[in-house]
Short mmCIF file of C-alpha atoms in Angstrom, two decimals:
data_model
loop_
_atom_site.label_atom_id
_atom_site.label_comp_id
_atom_site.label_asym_id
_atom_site.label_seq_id
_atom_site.Cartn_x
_atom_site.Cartn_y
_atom_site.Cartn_z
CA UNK A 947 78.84 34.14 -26.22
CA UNK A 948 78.28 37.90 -24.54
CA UNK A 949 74.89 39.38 -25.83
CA UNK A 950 75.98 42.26 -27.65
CA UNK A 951 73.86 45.78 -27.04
CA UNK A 952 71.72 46.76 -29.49
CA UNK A 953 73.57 49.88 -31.88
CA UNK A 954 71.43 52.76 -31.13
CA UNK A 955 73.24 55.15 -33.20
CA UNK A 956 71.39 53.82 -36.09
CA UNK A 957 68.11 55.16 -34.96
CA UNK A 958 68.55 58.19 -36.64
CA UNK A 959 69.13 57.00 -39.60
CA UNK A 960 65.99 54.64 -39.47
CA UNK A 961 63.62 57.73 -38.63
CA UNK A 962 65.38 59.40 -41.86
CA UNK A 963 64.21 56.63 -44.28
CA UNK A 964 60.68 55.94 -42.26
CA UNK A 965 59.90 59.89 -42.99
CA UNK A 966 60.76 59.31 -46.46
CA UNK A 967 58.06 56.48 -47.39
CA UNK A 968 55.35 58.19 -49.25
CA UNK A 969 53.01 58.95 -46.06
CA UNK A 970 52.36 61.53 -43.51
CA UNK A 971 54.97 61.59 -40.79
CA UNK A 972 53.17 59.46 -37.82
CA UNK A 973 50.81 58.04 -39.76
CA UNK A 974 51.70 54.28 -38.69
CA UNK A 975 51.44 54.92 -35.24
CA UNK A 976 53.02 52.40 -33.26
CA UNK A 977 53.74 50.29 -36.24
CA UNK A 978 55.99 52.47 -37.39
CA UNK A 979 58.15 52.36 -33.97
CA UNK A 980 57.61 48.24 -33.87
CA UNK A 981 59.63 48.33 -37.33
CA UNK A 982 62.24 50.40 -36.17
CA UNK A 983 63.09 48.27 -32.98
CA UNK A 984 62.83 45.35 -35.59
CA UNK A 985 65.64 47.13 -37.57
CA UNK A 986 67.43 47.59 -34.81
CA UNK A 987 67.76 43.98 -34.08
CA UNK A 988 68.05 42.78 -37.68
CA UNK A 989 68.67 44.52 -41.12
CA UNK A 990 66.46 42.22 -43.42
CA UNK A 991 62.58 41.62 -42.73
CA UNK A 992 61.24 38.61 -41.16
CA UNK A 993 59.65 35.74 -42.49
CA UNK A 994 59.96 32.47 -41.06
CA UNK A 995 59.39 32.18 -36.95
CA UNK A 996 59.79 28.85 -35.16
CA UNK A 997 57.56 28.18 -32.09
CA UNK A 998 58.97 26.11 -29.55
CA UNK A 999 56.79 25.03 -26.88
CA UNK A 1000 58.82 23.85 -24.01
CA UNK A 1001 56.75 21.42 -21.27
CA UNK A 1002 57.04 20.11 -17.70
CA UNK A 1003 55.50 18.72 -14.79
CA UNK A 1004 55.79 20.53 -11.48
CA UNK A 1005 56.02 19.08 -8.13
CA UNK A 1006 54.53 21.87 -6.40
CA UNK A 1007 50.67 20.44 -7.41
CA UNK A 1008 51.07 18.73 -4.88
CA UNK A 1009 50.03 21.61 -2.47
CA UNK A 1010 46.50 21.79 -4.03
CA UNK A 1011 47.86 25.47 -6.48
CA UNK A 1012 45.35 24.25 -9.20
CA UNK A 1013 42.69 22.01 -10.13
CA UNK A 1014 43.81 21.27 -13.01
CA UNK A 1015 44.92 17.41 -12.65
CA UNK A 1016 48.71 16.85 -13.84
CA UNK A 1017 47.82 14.68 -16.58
CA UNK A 1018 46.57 17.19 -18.80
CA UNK A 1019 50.00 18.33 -19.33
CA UNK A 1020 50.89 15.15 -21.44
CA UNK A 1021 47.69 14.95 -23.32
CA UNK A 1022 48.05 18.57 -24.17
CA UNK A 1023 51.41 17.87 -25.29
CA UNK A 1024 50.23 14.95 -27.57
CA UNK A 1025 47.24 17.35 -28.82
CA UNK A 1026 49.93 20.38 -29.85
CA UNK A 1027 52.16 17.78 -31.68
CA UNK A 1028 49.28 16.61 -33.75
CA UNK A 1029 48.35 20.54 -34.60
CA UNK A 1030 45.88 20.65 -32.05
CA UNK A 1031 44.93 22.97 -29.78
CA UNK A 1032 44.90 27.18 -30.32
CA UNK A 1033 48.89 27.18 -30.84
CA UNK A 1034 48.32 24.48 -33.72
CA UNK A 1035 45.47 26.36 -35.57
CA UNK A 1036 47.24 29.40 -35.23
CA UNK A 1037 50.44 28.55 -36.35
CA UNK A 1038 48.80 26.59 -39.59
CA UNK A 1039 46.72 29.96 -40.61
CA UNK A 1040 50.44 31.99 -40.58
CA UNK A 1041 52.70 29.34 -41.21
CA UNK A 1042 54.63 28.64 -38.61
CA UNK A 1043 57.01 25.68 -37.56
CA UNK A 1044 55.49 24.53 -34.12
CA UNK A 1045 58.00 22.07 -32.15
CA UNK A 1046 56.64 20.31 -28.60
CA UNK A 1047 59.60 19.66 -26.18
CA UNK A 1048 59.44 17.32 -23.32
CA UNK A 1049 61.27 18.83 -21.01
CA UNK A 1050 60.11 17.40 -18.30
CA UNK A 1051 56.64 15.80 -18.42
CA UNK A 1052 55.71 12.94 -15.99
CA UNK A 1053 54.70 10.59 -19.08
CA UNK A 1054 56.43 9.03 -20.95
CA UNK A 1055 55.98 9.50 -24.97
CA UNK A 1056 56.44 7.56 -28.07
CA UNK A 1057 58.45 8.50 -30.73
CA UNK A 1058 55.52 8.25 -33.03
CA UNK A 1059 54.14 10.86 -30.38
CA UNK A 1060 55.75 13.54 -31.89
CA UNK A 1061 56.77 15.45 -28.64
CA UNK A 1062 60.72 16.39 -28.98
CA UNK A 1063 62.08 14.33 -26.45
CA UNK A 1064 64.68 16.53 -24.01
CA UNK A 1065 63.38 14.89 -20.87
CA UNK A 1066 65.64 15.74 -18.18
CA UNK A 1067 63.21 14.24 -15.23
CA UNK A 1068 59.78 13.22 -15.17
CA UNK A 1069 59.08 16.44 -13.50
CA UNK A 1070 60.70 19.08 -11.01
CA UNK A 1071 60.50 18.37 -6.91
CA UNK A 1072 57.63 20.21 -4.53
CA UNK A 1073 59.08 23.66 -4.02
CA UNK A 1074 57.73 24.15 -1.19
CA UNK A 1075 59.75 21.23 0.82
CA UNK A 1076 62.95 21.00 -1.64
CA UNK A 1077 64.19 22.77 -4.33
CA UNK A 1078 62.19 21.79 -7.44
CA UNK A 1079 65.72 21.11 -9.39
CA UNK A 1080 69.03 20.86 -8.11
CA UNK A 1081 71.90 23.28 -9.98
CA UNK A 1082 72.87 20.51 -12.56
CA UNK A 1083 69.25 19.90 -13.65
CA UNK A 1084 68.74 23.96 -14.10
CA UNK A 1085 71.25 24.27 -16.18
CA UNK A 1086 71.12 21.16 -18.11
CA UNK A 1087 67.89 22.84 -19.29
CA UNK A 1088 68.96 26.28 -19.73
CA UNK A 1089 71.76 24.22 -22.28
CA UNK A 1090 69.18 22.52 -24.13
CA UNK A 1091 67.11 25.52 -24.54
CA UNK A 1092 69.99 27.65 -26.33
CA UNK A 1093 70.77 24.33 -28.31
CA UNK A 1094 67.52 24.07 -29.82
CA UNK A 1095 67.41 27.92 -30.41
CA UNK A 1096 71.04 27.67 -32.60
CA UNK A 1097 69.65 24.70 -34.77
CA UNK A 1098 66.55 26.77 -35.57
CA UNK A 1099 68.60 29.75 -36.69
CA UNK A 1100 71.10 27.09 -38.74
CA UNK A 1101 67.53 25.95 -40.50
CA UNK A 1102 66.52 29.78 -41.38
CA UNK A 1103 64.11 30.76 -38.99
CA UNK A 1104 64.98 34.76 -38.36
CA UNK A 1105 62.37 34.71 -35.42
CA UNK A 1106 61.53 32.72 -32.57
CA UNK A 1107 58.99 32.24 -30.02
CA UNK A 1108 58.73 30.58 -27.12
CA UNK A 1109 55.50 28.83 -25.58
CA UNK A 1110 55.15 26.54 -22.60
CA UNK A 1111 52.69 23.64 -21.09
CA UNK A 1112 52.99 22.31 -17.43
CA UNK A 1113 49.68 22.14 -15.08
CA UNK A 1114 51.01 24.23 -12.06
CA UNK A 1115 53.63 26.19 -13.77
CA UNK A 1116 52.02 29.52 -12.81
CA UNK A 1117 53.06 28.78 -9.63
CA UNK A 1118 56.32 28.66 -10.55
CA UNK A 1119 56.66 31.95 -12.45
CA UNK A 1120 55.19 33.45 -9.52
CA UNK A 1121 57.70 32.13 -7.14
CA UNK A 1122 60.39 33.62 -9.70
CA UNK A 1123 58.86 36.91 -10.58
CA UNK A 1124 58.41 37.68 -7.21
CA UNK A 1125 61.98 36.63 -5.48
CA UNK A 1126 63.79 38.43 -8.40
CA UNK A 1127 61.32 41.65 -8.67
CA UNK A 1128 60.88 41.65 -4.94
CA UNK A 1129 56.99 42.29 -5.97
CA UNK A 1130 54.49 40.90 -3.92
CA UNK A 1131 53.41 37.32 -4.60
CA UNK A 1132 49.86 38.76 -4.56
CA UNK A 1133 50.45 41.29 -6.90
CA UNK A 1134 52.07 38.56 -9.71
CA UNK A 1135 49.59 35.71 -8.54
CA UNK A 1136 46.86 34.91 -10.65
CA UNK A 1137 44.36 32.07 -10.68
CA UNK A 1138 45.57 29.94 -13.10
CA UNK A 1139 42.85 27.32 -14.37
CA UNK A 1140 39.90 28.95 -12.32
CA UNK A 1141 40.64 29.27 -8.87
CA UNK A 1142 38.66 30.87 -6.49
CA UNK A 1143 39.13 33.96 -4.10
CA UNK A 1144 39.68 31.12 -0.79
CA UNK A 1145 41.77 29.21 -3.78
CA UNK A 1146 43.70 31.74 -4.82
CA UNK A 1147 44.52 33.02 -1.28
CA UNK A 1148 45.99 29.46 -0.29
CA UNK A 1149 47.97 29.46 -3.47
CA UNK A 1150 49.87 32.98 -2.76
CA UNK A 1151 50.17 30.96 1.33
CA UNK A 1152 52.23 28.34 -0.93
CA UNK A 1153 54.36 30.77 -2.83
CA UNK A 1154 55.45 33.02 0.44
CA UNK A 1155 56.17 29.86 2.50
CA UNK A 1156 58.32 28.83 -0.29
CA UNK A 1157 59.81 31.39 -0.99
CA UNK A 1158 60.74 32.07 3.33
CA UNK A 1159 61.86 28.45 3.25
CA UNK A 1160 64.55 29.48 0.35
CA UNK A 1161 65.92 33.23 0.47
CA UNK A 1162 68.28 32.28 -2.24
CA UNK A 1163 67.80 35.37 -4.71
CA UNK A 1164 70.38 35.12 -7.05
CA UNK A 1165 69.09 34.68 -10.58
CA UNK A 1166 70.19 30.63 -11.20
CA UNK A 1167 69.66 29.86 -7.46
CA UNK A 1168 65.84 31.35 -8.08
CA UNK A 1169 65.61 29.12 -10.77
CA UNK A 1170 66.44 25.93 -9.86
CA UNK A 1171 64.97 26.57 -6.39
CA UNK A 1172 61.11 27.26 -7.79
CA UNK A 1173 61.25 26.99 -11.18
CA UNK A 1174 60.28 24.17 -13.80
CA UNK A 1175 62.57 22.46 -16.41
CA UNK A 1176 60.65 23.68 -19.39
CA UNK A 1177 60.85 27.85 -17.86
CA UNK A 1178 64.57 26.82 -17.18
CA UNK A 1179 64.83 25.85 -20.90
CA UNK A 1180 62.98 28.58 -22.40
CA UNK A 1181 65.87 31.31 -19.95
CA UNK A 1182 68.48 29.49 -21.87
CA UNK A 1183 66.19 29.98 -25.17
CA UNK A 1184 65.97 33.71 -24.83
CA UNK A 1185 69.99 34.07 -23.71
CA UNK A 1186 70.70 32.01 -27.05
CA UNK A 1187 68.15 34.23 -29.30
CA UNK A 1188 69.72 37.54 -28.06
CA UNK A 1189 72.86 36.36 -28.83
CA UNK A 1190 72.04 35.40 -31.98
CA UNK A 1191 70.20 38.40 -32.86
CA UNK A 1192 66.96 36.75 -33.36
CA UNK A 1193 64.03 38.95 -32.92
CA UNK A 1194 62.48 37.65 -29.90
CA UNK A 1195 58.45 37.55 -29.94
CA UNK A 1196 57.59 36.92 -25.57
CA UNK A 1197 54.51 36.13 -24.79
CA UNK A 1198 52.40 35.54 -21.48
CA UNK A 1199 52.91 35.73 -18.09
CA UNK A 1200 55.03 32.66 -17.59
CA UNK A 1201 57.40 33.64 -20.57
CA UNK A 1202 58.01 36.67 -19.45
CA UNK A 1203 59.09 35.53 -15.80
CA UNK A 1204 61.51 33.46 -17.76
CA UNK A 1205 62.73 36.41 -19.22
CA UNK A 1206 63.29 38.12 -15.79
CA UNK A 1207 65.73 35.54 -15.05
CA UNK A 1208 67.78 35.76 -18.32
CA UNK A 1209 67.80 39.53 -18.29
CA UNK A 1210 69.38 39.00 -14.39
CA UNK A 1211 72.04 37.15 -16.21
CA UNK A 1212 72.36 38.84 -19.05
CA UNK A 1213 70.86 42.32 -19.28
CA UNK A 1214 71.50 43.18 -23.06
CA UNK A 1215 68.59 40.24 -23.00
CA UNK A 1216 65.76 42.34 -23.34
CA UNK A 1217 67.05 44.68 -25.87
CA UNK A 1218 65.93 41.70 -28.13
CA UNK A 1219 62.46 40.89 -26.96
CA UNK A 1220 59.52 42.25 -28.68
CA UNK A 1221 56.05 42.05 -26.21
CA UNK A 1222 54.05 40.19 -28.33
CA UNK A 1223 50.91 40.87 -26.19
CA UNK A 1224 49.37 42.03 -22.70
CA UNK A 1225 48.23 38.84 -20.75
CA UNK A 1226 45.57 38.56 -18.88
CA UNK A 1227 46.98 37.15 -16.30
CA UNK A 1228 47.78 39.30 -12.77
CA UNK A 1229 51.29 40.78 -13.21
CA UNK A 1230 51.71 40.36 -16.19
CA UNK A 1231 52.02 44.09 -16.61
CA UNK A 1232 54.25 44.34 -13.65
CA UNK A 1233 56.89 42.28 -14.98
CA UNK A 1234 56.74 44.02 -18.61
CA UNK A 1235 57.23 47.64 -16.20
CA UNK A 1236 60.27 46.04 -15.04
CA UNK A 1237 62.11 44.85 -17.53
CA UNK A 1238 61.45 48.51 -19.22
CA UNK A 1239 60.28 46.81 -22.33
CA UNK A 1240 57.72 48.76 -24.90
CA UNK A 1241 53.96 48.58 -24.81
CA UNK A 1242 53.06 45.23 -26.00
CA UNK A 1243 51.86 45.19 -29.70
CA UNK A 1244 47.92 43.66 -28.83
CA UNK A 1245 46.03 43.78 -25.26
CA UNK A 1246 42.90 40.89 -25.88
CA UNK A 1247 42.58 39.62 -22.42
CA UNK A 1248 44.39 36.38 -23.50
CA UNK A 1249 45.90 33.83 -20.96
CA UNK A 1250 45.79 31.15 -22.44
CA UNK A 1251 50.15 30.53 -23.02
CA UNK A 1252 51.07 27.61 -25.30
CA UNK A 1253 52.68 30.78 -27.44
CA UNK A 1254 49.20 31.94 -28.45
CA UNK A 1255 49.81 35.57 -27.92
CA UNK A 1256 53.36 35.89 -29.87
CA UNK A 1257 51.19 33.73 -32.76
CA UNK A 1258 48.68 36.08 -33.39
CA UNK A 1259 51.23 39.01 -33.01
CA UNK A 1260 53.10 37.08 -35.69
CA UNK A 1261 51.59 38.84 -38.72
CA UNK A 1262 51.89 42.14 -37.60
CA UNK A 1263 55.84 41.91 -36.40
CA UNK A 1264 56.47 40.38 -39.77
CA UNK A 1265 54.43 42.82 -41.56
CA UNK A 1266 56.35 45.84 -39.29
CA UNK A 1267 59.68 44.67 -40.75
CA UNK A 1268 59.36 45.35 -44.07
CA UNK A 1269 58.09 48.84 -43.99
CA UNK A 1270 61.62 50.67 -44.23
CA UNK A 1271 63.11 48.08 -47.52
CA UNK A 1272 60.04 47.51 -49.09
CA UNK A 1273 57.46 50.42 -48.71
CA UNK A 1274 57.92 53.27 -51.11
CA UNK A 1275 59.31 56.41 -51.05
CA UNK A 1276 58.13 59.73 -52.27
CA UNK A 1277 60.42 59.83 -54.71
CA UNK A 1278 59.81 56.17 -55.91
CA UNK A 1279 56.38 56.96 -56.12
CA UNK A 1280 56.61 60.24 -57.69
CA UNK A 1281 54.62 61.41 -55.04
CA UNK A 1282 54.95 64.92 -53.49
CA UNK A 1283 56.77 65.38 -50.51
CA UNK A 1284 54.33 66.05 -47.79
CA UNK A 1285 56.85 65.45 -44.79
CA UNK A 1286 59.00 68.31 -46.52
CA UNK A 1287 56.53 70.90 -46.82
CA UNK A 1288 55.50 70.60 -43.43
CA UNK A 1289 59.44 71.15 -42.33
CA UNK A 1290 58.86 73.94 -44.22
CA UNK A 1291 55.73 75.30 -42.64
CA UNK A 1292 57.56 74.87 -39.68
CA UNK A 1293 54.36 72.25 -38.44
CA UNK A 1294 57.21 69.51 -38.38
#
């Protein structure tokens, strides 16, 4: 299914009724603007977002990128699927449905676990000697991705969210970011779990190896050649919400290198994506400059991932969308017209 653009010709009309609610013209700031893009993307407010939290092992560990050790991605898994963790308190304080999905985790879980189980391997090859998934396993994920996105719409969820767990995954998104944005790795390189300066140089060594080893650049062959099956999954995720006109909250670093890659395929993409919040991480800023998408909504230093950003945007997306159906007008009110006498004093 084509992602359809975004009808632009209705932003006129949307700054018509937004001057009409009983308030001074401008007096929402950048509220204001969050609700109209909201409009744009869907008529009715939001209420119910799904989190899916999409996680896989990475081969790539292997070349010392973090210090993390690999089996913290499982436990954390485990941890989230019991409402653990900061994406499990903060999706329980707004309500949220939270869904862990082993994409590719190199443990193997119970179904009493809780953990979605979407394994496609127990996680991707060393990047820097092979290519972490061949083309099958890429877009195997990328399917299963879109298919969990349609049966979340078909439940009623009218916004998603995407999160993601894998010890060495920043690695990854670096590898992406910087073959599709042809950035430097240093420059969308960050240091993960705590690395330090010597660390973090050997880690961006890794990276431009890899990424010499494999001058494949187009948009699937950068995937499957550094990426990991749960960023894989969550491209297909954001294709599927775009085309379903599901308000799209991105969050961190690694999210949004996923959506580099879908708006490569499919550009309408990021027409649909809301920046729930400025990571901390390095380049995280870069990649938000390049896919020309607004000023994220909060900047708190956060880097944490596991969706924790677009959570505690949540409230204030859903909050944005009602402000042109349900807020008041002047004449609802019976409230004088302020925006009009300014029009006619000429001050707006």
């Amino acid at each position: 299914m084509p992602i359809q653009p975004i009808d632009k010709n209705r932003m006129h009309a949307l700054q018509q009724t937004l001057l009409q609610k009983a308030m001074p013209p401008g007096s929402l700031g950048e509220l204001a603007a969050l609700a109209i893009r909201i409009a744009l993307i869907t008529p009715r407010p939001v209420s119910r977002l799904s989190l899916l939290i999409f996680a896989g092992d990475h081969g790539i560990v292997e070349e010392g990128v973090t210090h993390s050790p690999q089996e913290i991605t499982w436990q954390q898994c485990l941890n989230f699927a019991k409402g653990g963790g900061a994406c499990g308190l903060f999706a329980r304080a707004h309500g949220v449905d939270l869904t862990v999905v082993d994409m590719g985790v190199a443990h193997q879980f119970l179904p009493s676990d809780g953990v979605l189980d979407r394994k496609i391997g127990m996680g991707t090859r060393n990047f820097l000697r092979e290519d972490a998934m061949d083309a099958k396993q890429c877009l195997l994920a990328m399917q299963c991705g879109r298919l969990l996105v349609r049966q979340k719409k078909q439940a009623g969820f009218d916004a998603i969210a995407f999160g993601e767990m894998g010890v060495g995954n920043t690695s990854s998104a670096s590898a992406i970011a910087s073959a599709l944005t042809c950035l430097k790795v240093d420059s969308v390189t960050g240091r993960g779990s705590g690395l330090s300066d010597c660390d973090l140089k050997a880690k961006c060594d890794v990276i431009e190896l890899a990424l010499k080893r494999n001058p494949v650049r187009t948009p699937l062959g950068v995937l499957a050649a550094f990426g990991g099956f749960e960023i894989a999954a969550m491209v297909g995720a954001i294709i599927e919400a775009a085309a379903l006109s599901l308000p799209t909250l991105l969050d961190g670093f690694i999210t949004t290198a996923a959506a580099v890659v879908s708006c490569a395929i499919e550009p309408n993409c990021k027409e649909y994506l809301i920046p729930a919040h400025l990571s901390g991480m390095q380049g995280h800023d870069l990649l938000l400059d390049y896919l020309g998408l607004p000023r994220p909504i909060l900047d708190l230093g956060m880097q944490l991932g596991e969706g924790t950003g677009a959570l505690t945007a949540w409230p204030i997306v859903s909050q944005a969308s009602r402000i042109l159906t349900e807020m008041t007008s002047f004449s609802h009110a019976g409230v004088t017209d302020s925006t009009s006498l300014l029009r006619e004093k000429g001050i707006f």
